CSV table of C-alpha atoms in Angstrom, one decimal:
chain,number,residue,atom,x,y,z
A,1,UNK,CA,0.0,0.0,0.0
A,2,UNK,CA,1.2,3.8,-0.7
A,3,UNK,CA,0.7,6.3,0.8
A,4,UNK,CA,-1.1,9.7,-0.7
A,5,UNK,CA,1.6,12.2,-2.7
A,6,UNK,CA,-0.8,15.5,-0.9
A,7,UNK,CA,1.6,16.4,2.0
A,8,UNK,CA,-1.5,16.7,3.8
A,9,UNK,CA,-3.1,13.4,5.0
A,10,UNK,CA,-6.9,12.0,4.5
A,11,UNK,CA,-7.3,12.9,8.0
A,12,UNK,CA,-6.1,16.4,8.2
A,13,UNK,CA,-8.4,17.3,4.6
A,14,UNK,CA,-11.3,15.8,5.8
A,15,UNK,CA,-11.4,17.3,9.2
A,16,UNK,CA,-10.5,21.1,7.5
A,17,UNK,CA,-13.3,20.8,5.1
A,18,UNK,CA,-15.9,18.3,5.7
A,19,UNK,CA,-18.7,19.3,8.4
A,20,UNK,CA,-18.0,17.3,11.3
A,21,UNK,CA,-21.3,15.5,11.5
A,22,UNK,CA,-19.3,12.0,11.7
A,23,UNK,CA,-16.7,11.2,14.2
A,24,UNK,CA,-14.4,9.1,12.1
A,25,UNK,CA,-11.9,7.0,12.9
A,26,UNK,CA,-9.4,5.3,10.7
A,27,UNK,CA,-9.2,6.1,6.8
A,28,UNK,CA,-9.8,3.9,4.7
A,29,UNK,CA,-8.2,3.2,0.9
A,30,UNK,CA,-8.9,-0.5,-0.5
A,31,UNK,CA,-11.3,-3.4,-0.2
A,32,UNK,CA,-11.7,-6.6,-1.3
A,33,UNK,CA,-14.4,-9.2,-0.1
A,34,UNK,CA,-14.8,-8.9,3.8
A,35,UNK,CA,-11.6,-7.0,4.0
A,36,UNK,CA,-10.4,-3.4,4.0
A,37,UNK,CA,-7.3,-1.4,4.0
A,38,UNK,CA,-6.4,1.9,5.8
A,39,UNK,CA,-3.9,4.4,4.5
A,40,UNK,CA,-1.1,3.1,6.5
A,41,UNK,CA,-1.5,-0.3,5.2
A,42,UNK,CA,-3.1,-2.1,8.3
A,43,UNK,CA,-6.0,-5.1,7.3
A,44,UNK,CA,-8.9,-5.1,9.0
A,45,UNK,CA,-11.8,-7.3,9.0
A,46,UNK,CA,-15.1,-6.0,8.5
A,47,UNK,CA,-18.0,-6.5,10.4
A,48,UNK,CA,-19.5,-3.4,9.3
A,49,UNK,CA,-20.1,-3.3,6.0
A,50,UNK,CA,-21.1,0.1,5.3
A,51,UNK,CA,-23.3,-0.5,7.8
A,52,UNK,CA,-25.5,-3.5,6.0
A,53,UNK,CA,-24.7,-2.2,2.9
A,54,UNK,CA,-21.9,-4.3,0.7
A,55,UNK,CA,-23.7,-7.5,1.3
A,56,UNK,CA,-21.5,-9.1,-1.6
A,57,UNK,CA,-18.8,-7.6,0.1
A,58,UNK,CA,-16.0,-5.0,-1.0
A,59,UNK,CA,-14.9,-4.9,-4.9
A,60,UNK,CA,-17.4,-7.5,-6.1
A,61,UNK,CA,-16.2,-8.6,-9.4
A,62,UNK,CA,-20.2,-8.9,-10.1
A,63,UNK,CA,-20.5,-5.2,-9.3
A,64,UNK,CA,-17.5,-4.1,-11.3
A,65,UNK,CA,-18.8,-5.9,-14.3
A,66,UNK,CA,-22.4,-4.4,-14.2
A,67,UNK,CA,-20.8,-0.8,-13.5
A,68,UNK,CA,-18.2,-1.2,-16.5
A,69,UNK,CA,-20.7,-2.7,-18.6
A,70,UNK,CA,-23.6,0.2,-18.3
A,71,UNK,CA,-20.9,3.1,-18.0
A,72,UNK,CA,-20.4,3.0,-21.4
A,73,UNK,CA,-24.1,2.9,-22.6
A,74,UNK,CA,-26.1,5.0,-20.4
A,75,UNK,CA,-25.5,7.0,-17.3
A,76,UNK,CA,-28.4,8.9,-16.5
A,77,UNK,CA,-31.2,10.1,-18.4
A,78,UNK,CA,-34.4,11.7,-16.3
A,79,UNK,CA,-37.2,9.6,-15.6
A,80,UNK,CA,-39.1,11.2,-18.2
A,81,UNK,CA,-38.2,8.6,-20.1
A,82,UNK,CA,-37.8,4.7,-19.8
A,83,UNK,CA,-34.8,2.7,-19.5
A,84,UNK,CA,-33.9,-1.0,-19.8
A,85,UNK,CA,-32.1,-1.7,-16.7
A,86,UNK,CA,-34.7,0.5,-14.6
A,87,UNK,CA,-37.6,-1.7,-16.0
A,88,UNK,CA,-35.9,-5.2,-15.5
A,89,UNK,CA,-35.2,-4.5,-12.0
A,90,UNK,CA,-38.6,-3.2,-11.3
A,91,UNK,CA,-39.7,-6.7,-12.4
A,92,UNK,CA,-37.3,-8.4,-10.4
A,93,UNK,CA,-38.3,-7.1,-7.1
A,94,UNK,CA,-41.6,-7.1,-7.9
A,95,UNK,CA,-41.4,-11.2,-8.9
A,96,UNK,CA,-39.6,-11.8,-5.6
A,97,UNK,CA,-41.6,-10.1,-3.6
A,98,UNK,CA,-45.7,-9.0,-2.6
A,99,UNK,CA,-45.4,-5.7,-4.2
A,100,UNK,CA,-47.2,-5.2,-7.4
A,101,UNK,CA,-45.1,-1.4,-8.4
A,102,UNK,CA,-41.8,-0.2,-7.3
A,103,UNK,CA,-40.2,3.8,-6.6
A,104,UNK,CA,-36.6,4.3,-7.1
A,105,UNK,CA,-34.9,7.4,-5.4
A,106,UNK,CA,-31.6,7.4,-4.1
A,107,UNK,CA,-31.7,6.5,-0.2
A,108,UNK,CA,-32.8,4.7,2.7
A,109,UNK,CA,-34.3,8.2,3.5
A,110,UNK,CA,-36.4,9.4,0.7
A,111,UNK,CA,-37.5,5.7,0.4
A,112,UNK,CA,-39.1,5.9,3.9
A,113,UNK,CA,-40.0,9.5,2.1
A,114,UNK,CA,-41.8,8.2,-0.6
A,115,UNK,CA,-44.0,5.3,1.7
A,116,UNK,CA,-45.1,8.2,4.0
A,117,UNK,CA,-46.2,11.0,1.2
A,118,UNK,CA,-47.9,8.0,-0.3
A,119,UNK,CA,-49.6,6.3,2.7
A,120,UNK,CA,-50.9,10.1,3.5
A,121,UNK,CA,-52.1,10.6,0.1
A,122,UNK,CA,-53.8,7.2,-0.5
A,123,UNK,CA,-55.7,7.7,2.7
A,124,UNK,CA,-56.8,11.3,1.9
A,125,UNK,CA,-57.9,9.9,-1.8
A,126,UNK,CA,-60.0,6.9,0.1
A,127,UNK,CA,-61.5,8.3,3.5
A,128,UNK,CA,-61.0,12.4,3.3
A,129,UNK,CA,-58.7,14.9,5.0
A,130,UNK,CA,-58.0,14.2,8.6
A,131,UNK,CA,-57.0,10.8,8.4
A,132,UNK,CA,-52.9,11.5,8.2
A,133,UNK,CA,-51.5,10.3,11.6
A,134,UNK,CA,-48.8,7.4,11.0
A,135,UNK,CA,-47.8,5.5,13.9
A,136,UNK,CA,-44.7,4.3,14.5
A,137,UNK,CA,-42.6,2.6,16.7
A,138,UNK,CA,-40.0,3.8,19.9
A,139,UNK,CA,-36.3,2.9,19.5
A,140,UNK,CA,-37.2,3.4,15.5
A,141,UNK,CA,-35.0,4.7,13.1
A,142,UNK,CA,-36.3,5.4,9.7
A,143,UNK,CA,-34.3,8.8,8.6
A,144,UNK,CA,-32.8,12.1,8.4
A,145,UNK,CA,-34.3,13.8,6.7
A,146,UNK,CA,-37.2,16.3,8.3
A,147,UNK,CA,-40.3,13.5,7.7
A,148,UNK,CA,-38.2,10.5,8.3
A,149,UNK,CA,-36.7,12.1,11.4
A,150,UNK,CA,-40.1,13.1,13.0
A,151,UNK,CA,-40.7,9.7,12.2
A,152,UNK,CA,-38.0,8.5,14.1
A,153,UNK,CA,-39.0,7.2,17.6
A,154,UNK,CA,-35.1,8.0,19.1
A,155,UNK,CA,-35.3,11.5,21.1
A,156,UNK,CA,-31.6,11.9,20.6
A,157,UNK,CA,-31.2,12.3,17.0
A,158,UNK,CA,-34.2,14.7,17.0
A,159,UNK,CA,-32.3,17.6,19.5
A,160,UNK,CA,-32.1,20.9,18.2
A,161,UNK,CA,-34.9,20.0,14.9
A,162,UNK,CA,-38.1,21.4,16.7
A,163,UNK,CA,-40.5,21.9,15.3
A,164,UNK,CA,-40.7,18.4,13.9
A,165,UNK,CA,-43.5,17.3,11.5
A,166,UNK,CA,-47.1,16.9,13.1
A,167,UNK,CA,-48.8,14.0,12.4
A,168,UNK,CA,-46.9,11.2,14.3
A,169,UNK,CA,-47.1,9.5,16.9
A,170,UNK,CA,-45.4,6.5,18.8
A,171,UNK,CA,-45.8,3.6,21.2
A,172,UNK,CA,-43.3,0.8,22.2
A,173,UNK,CA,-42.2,-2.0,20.2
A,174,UNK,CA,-43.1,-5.4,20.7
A,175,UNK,CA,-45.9,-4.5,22.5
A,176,UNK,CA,-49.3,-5.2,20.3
A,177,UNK,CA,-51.5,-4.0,23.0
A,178,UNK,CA,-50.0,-0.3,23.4
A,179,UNK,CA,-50.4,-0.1,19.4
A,180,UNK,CA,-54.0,-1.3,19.2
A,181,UNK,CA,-54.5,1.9,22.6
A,182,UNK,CA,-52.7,4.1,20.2
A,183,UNK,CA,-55.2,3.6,16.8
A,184,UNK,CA,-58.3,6.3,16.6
A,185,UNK,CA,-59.9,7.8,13.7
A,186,UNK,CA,-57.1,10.0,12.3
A,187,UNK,CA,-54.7,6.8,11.9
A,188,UNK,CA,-53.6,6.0,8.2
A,189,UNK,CA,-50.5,3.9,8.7
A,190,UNK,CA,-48.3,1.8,11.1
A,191,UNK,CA,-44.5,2.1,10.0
A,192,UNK,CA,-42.0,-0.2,12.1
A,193,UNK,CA,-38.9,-2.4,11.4
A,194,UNK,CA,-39.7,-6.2,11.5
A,195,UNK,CA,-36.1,-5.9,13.8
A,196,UNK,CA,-34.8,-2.7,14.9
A,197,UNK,CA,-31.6,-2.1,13.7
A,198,UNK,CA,-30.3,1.0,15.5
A,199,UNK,CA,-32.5,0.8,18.1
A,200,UNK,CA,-30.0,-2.2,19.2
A,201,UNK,CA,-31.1,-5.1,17.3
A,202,UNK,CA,-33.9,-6.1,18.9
A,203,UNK,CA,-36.3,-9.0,17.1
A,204,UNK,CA,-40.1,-9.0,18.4
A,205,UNK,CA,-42.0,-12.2,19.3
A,206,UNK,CA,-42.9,-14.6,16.4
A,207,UNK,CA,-46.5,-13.3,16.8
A,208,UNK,CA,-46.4,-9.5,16.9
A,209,UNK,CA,-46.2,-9.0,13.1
A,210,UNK,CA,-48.8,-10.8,12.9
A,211,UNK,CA,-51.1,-9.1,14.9
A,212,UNK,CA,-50.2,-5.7,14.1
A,213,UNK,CA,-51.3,-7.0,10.4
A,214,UNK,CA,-54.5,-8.5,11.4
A,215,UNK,CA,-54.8,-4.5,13.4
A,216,UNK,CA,-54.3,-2.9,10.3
A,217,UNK,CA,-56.8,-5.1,8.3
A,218,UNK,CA,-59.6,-4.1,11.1
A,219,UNK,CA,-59.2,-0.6,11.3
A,220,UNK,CA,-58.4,-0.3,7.5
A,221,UNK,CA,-54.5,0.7,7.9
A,222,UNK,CA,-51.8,0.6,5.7
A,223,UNK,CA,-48.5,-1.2,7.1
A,224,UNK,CA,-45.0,0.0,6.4
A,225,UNK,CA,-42.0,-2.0,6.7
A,226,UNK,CA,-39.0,-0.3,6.7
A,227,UNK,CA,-36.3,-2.9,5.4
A,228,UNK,CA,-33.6,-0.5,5.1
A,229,UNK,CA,-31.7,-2.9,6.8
A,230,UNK,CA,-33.1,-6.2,7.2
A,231,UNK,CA,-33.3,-6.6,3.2
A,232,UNK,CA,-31.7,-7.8,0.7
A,233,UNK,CA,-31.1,-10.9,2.4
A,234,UNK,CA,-29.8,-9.8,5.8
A,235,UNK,CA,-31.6,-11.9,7.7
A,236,UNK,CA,-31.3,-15.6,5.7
A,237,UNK,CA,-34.7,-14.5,4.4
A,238,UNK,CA,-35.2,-12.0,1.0
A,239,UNK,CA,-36.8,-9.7,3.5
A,240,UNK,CA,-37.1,-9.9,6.9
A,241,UNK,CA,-40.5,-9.8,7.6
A,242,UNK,CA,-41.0,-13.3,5.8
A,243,UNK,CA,-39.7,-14.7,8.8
A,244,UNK,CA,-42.4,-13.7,10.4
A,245,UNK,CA,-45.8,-14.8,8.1
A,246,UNK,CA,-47.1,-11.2,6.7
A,247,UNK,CA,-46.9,-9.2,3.8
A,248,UNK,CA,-47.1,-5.0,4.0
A,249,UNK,CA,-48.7,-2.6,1.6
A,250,UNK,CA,-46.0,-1.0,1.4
A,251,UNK,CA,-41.7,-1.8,1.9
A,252,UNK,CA,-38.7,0.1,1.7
A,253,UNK,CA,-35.5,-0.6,1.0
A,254,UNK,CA,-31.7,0.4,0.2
A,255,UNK,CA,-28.4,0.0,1.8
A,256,UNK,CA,-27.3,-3.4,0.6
A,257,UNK,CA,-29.9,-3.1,-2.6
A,258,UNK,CA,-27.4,-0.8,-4.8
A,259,UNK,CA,-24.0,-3.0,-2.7
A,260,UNK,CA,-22.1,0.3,-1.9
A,261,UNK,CA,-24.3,2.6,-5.0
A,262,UNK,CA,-26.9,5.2,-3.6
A,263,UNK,CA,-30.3,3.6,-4.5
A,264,UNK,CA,-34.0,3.2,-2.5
A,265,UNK,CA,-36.6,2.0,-3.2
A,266,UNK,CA,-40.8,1.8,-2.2
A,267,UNK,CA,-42.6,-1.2,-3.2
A,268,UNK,CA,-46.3,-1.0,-2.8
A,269,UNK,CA,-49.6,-2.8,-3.6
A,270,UNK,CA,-51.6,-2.6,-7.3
A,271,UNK,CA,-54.3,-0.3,-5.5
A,272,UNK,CA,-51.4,2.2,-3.7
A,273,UNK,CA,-50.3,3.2,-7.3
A,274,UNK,CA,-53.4,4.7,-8.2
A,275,UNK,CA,-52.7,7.7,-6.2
A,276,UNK,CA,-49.0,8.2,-7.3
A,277,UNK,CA,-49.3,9.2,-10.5
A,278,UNK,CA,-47.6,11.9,-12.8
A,279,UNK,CA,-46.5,14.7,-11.0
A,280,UNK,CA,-47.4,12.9,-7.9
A,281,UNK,CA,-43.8,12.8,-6.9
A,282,UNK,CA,-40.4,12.1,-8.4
A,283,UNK,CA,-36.9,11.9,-8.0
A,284,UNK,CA,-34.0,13.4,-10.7
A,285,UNK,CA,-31.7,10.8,-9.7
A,286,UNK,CA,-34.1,8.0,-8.6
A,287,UNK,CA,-33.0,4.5,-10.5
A,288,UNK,CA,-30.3,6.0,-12.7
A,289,UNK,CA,-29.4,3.1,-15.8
A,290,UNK,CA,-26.0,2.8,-13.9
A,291,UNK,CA,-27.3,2.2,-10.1
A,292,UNK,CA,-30.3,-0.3,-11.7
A,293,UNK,CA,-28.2,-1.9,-13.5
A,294,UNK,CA,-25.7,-2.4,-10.6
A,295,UNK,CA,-28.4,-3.8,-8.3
A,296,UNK,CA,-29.8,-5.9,-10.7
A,297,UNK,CA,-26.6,-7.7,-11.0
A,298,UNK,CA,-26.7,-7.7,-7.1
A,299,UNK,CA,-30.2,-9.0,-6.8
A,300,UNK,CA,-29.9,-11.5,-9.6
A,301,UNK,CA,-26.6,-13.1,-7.4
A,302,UNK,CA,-28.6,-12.7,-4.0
A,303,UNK,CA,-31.2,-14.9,-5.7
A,304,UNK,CA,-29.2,-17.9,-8.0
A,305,UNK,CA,-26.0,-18.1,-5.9
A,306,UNK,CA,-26.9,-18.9,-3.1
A,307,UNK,CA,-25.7,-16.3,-0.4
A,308,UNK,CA,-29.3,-16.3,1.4
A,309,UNK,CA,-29.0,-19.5,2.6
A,310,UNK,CA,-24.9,-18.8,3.0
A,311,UNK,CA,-26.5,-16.0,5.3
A,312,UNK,CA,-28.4,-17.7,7.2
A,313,UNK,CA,-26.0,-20.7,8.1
A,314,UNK,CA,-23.2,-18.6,9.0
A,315,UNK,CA,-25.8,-16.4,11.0
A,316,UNK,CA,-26.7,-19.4,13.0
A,317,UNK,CA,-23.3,-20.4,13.4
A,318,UNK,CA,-22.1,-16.6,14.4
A,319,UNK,CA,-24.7,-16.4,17.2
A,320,UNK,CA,-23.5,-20.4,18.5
A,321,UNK,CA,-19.8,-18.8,18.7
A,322,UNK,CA,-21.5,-15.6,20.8
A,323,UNK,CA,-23.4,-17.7,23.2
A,324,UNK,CA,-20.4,-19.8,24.1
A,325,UNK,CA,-18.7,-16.2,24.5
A,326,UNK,CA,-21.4,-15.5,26.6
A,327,UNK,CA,-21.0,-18.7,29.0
A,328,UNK,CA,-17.3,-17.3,29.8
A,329,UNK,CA,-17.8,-13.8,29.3
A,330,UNK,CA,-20.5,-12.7,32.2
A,331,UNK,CA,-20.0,-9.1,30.3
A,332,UNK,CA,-22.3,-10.0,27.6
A,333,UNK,CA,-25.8,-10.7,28.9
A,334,UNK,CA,-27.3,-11.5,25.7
A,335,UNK,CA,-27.0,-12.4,21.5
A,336,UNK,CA,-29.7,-12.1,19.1
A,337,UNK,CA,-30.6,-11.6,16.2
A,338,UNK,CA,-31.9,-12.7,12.8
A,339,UNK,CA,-29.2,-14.5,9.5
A,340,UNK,CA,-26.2,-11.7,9.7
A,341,UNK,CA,-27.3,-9.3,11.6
A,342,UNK,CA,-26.4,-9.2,15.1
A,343,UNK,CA,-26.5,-7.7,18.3
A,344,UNK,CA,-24.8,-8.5,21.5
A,345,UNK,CA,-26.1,-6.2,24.7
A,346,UNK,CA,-23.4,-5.8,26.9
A,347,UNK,CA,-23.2,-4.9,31.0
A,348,UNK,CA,-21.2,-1.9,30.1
A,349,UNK,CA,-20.6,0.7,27.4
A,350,UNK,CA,-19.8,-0.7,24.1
A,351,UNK,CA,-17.5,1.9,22.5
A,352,UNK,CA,-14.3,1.0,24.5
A,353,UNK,CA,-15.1,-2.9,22.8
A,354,UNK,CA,-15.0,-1.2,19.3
A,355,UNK,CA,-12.0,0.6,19.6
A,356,UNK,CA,-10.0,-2.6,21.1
A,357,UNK,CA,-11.3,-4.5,18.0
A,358,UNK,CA,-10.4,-1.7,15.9
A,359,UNK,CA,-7.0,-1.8,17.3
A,360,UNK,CA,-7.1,-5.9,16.8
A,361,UNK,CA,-7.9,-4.9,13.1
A,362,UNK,CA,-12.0,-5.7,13.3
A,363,UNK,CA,-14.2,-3.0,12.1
A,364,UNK,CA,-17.6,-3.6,14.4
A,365,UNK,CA,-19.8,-1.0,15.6
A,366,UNK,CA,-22.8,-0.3,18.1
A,367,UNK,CA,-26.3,0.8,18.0
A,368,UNK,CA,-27.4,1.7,21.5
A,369,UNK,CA,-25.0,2.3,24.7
A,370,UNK,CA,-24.5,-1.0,25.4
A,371,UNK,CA,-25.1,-3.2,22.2
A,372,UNK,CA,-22.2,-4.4,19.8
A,373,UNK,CA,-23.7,-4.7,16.2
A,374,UNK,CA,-22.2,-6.8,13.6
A,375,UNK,CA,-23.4,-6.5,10.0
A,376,UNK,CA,-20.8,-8.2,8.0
A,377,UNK,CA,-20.7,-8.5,4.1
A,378,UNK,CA,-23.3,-11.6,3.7
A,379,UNK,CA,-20.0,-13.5,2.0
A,380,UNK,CA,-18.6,-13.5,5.3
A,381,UNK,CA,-17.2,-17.5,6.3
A,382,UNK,CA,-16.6,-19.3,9.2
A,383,UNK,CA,-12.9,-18.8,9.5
A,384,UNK,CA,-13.5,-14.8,9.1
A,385,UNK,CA,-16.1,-15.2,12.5
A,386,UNK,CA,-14.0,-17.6,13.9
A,387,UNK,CA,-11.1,-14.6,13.9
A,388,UNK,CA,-13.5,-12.1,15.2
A,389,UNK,CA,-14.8,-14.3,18.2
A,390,UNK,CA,-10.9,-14.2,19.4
A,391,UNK,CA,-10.6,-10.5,19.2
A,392,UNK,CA,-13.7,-10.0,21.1
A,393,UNK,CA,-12.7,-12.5,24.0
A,394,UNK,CA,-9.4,-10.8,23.9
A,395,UNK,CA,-11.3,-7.1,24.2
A,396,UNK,CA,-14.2,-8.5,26.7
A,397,UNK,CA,-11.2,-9.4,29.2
A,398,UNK,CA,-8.9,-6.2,28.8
C-alpha cells in the first residue's frame, strides 16, 4: 500500500473541510471481499459493512462488471423517459416479492420519504382529510431527513430539529397491546422495522407481526415495513419480515440493494399506485441506468448463488460462537438476532469494545449504549467469524 503524494493526510483534509457530523476513525483506501485497508496499510476485517450495505462484500467482481458494462451505454437520463435496466429491475423485485409497483430514489431516507407522502395521500384519496397520523414505533430509526426524522422514535437524534413534523405519533415496540390503545380515527398507517436495527437489534415475538397486520386489516390501515436494513437478504430470508408470516402494503429498502451505490426503493400494492401518479412525486436521480443496472446484478446473485442461505448458516453459526462467549464472558448478557445481523447487549458501554477491535484490526460498531452490532458482508465464512470471536474475548477481558 502507498501512501497519498498530498503532504497533507486524508485525516487532516477531511477534518478542514468536511462538516463534522461524523466522528471518524481510521481512513480507509482498499477493499476486497470482507476486507479493508487503511492508509497506513493495516488489514482489518469487517464486520460493518457500510453498515448493511456491501452485502456481496467490497470490490465484487459482479459489481464491477455491471458498473463497467452500463458506463459506457447509459449514465443517467431523467425519468421522463424509460430505460432498460430501470424496468428489469422493477420486475425483479416485484417477482420476488408482494409488491405489485416499485419507486426508485436514491436513499434509505427518501424511500421511507416516498412510503409516508404516499400512505398520507392514499388515505386522503379513500376516506377524506383528517386521516394523516402514521404510527410508528419507539427505538425506530427510519431517517434524516425532516419526515423521516419526526418519524423517528429516538429523542436523541431529534435535538435541536423542533419543530418536527405533526402527524406522528409513537408507542413501544413489541408490544401489540399499546399499538391497538394508540389507533383512533385520524390513523392511516403503522411504519416499524420487523427488527430494529439502530434501536440495538432487537427481534419481536414470532406473533407481533402478525397481529399488528390482522390491526391494520380491522381498522383499515396501511402497514410500512422499513427494510432499510433487514433486506436484501440480511436476515437468511429475501426480506425480513418473511420470517415472520405477513406481507405490508407498502416496503422500503436500500443499503445493501445498490451493494455500496446510492439507490432506495418503495414497493407498494396494485391499488397504492393509483394515487401516485404523474407529477405525484419524483426523483431526478431516482434508478439512474447505472445504479439499476448495478443492483440488478446484485439482486440476480442474491437470488441464484446462493448467499441467502450462505446468510443464514453462517448467522446461525455466528450467534453459537457468541453464546459460548457468553457462557465465559459474564459481560455479555445477551445475543440475538436474525441471519447476519447481530446484536450482542453488553453490562457496560460498548465503544471502549469497538476501539480494542479496531486496534485488533475488526471494524464492528454499536447501535445503542451497550449493544455491539455486527453487520458483515453476507459473503462472510466461518474462519472470518472464527477470527473475530478471538478479538472479542481478547477485548471483553482487557
Amino acid at each position: 500500500m502507498t501512501h497519498s503524494d498530498s503532504a497533507e493526510s486524508i485525516k487532516d483534509l477531511a477534518d478542514k473541510y468536511i462538516f463534522p457530523t461524523y466522528k471518524r476513525s481510521i481512513a480507509l483506501i482498499k477493499g476486497e471481499g470482507c476486507r479493508v485497508w487503511d492508509d497506513q496499510g493495516k488489514e482489518y476485517l469487517d464486520f460493518v459493512g457500510g453498515i448493511a450495505v456491501c452485502a456481496l462484500g467490497h470490490s465484487s467482481p459482479i459489481v464491477t462488471k455491471a458498473l463497467e458494462e452500463q458506463s459506457r451505454q447509459l449514465v443517467h437520463v431523467s425519468n421522463l423517459y424509460y430505460t432498460r435496466p430501470q424496468a428489469e429491475l422493477a420486475r425483479l423485485l416485484v417477482e420476488n416479492s408482494f409488491a405489485d409497483r416499485v419507486f426508485f430514489c436514491n436513499s434509505g431516507a427518501e424511500a421511507n420519504e416516498a412510503a409516508i407522502k404516499l400512505a398520507r395521500r392514499y388515505a386522503r384519496e379513500k376516506s377524506g382529510p383528517g386521516r394523516h397520523t402514521i404510527i410508528c414505533m419507539e427505538g425506530s430509526f427510519h431517517g434524516r431527513t425532516m419526515a423521516t426524522l419526526s418519524a423517528t422514535g429516538q429523542k436523541k437524534v431529534q435535538v435541536g430539529y423542533d419543530p418536527l413534523l405533526e402527524g406522528f405519533k409513537f408507542v413501544p415496540f413489541n408490544d401489540l397491546q399499546a399499538l391497538k390503545r394508540s389507533v383512533d380515527g385520524s390513523v392511516c398507517a403503522v411504519m416499524l422495522e420487523p427488527i430494529q436495527g439502530e434501536g440495538g437489534v432487537v427481534v419481536p415475538h414470532q406473533d407481533y407481526l402478525k397481529g399488528v397486520k390482522e390491526l391494520c386489516i380491522e381498522k383499515g390501515m396501511l402497514l410500512i415495513a422499513d427494510e432499510i436494513q433487514t433486506g436484501m437478504g440480511r436476515t437468511g430470508r429475501l426480506f425480513a419480515h418473511e420470517h415472520f408470516g405477513v406481507k405490508p402494503d407498502i416496503m422500503t429498502l436500500a443499503k445493501a440493494l445498490g451493494n455500496g451505490l446510492p439507490i432506495g426503493a418503495m414497493l407498494g400494492t396494485e391499488e397504492l399506485s393509483v394515487v401516485f401518479g404523474p407529477g405525484s412525486h419524483a426523483s431526478t436521480f431516482g434508478g439512474t441506468p447505472l445504479v439499476t443496472a448495478v443492483s440488478k446484478a446484485v439482486l440476480t446473485s442474491l437470488l441464484k448463488d446462493g448467499w441467502v442461505d450462505h446468510c443464514r448458516a453462517m448467522g446461525e453459526y455466528f450467534k453459537e460462537r457468541l453464546e459460548g462467549l457468553k457462557k465465559t464472558h459474564p459481560s455479555v448478557k445477551d445475543v440475538r438476532g436474525l441471519g447476519l445481523i447481530v446484536g450482542v447487549e453488553l453490562d457496560r458501554a460498548a465503544a471502549p469494545i469497538v476501539q480494542a477491535c479496531l486496534e485488533k484490526g475488526f471494524l464492528i460498531n454499536s447501535a445503542q449504549e451497550k449493544v455491539l452490532r455486527f453487520v458483515p458482508p453476507l459473503i462472510v465464512g466461518k474462519e472470518e467469524i472464527d477470527r473475530l470471536i478471538g478479538a472479542l474475548a481478547e477485548a471483553l477481558k482487557e
